[in-house]
mmCIF file of C-alpha atoms in Angstrom:
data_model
loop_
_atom_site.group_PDB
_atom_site.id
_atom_site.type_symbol
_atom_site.label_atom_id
_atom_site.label_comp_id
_atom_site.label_asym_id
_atom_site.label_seq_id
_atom_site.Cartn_x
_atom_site.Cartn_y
_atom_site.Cartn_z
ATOM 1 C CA UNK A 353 86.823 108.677 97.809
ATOM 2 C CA UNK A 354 86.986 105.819 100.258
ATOM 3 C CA UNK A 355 88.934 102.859 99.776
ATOM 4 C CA UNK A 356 87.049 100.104 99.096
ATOM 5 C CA UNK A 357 88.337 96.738 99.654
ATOM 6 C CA UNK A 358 86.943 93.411 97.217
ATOM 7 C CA UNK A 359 85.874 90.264 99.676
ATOM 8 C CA UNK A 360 87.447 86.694 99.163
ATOM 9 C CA UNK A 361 90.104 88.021 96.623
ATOM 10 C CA UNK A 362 93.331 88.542 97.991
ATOM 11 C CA UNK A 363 96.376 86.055 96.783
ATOM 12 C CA UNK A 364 97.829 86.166 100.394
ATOM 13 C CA UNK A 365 98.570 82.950 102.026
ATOM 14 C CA UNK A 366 100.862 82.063 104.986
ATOM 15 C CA UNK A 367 102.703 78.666 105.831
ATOM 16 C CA UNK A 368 102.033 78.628 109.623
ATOM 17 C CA UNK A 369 104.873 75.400 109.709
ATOM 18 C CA UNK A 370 107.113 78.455 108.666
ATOM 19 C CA UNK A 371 106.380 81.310 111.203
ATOM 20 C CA UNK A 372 108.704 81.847 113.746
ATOM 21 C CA UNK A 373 106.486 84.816 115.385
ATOM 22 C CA UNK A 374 109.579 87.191 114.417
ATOM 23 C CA UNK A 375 106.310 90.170 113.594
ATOM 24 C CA UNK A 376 108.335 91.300 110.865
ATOM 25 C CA UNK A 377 104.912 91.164 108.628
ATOM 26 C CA UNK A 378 102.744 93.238 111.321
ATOM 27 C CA UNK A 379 105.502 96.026 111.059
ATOM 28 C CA UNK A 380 105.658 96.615 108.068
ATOM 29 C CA UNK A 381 101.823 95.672 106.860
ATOM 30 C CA UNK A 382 100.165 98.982 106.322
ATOM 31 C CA UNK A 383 96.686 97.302 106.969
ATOM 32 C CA UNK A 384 96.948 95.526 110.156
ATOM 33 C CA UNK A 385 96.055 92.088 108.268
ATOM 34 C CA UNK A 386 98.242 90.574 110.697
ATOM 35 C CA UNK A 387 97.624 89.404 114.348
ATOM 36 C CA UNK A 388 100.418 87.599 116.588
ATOM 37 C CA UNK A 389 98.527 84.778 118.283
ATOM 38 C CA UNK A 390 100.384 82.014 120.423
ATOM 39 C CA UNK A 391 103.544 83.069 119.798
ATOM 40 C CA UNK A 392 102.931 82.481 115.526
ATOM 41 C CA UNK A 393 101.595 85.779 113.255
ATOM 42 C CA UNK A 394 98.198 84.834 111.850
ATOM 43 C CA UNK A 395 96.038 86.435 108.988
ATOM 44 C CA UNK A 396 93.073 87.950 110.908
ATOM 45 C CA UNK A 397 91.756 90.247 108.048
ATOM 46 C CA UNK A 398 93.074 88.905 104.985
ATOM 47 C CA UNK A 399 90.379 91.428 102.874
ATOM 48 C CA UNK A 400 92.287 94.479 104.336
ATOM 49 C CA UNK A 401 95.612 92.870 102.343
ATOM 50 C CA UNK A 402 96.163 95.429 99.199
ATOM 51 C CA UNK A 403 98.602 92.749 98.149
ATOM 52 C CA UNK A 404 101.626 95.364 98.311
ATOM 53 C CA UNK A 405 104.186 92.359 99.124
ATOM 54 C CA UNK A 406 105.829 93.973 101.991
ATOM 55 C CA UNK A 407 105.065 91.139 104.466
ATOM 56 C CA UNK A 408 106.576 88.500 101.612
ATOM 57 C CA UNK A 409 109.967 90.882 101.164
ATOM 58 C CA UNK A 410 110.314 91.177 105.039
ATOM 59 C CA UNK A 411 109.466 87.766 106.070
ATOM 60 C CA UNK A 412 112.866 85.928 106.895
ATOM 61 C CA UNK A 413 111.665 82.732 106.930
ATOM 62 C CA UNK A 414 109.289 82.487 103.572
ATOM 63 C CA UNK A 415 106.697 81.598 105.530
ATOM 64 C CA UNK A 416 104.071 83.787 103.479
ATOM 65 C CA UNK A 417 103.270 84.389 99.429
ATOM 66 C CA UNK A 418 101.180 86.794 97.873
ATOM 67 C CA UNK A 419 100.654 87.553 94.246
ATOM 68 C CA UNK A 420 101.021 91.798 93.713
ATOM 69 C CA UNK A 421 98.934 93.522 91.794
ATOM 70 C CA UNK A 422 96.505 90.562 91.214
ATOM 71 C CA UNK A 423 93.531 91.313 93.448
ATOM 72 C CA UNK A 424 92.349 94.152 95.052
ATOM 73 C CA UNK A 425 95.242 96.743 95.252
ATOM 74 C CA UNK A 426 94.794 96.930 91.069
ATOM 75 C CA UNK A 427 91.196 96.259 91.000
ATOM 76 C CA UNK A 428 91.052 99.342 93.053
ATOM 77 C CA UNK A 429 93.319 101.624 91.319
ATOM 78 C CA UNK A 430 92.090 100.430 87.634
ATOM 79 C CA UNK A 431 88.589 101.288 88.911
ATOM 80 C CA UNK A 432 89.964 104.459 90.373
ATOM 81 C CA UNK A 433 91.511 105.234 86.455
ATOM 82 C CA UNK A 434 88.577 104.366 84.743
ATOM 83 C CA UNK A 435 85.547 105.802 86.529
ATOM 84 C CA UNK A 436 84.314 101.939 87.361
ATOM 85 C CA UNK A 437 83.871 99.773 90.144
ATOM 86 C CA UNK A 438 86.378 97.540 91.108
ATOM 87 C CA UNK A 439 86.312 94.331 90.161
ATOM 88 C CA UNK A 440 88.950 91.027 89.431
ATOM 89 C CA UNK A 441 87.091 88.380 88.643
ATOM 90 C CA UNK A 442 87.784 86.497 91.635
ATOM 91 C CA UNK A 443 84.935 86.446 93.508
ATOM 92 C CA UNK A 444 84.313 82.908 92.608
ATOM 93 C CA UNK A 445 86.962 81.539 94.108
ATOM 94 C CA UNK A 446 89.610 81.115 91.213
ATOM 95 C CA UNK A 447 92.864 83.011 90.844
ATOM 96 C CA UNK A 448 93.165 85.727 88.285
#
């Protein structure tokens, strides 16, 4: 099976006042959400994030926040569990 990724659901956000452009969070993101631009790291494909919090635990300066396990990385695995398609409820622009 493929992974599949849900569109506008991911929890990720990033304080761009906060970034120092250390690239801490495109080490250690095993999706390549992240892109360094100007000097700052910017979300370029924030529907790649499987909201694993690695970025958050390795970002020295708290310049980002995500919410594991909310969006897609469970959608995905609960859909994988049950036989069904993945889906949080978040397509409408509210949080879970």
């Amino acid at each position: 099976m493929r992974n599949r990724y849900l569109k506008n659901v991911s929890t990720l956000k990033m304080g761009s006042e906060k970034c120092t452009g250390c690239g801490k969070c495109l080490e250690v993101c095993p999706h390549n959400v992240f892109v360094m631009t100007n000097g700052k790291s910017v979300i370029a494909q924030k529907d790649n994030c499987i909201e694993c919090g690695a970025c958050v635990k390795n970002c020295p300066f708290n310049a980002l926040e995500v919410k594991p396990g909310v969006g897609c990385a469970s959608a995905i695995i609960k859909g994988w569990l049950t036989g069904t398609e993945p889906s949080c409820d978040c397509s409408d622009g509210s949080c879970c």
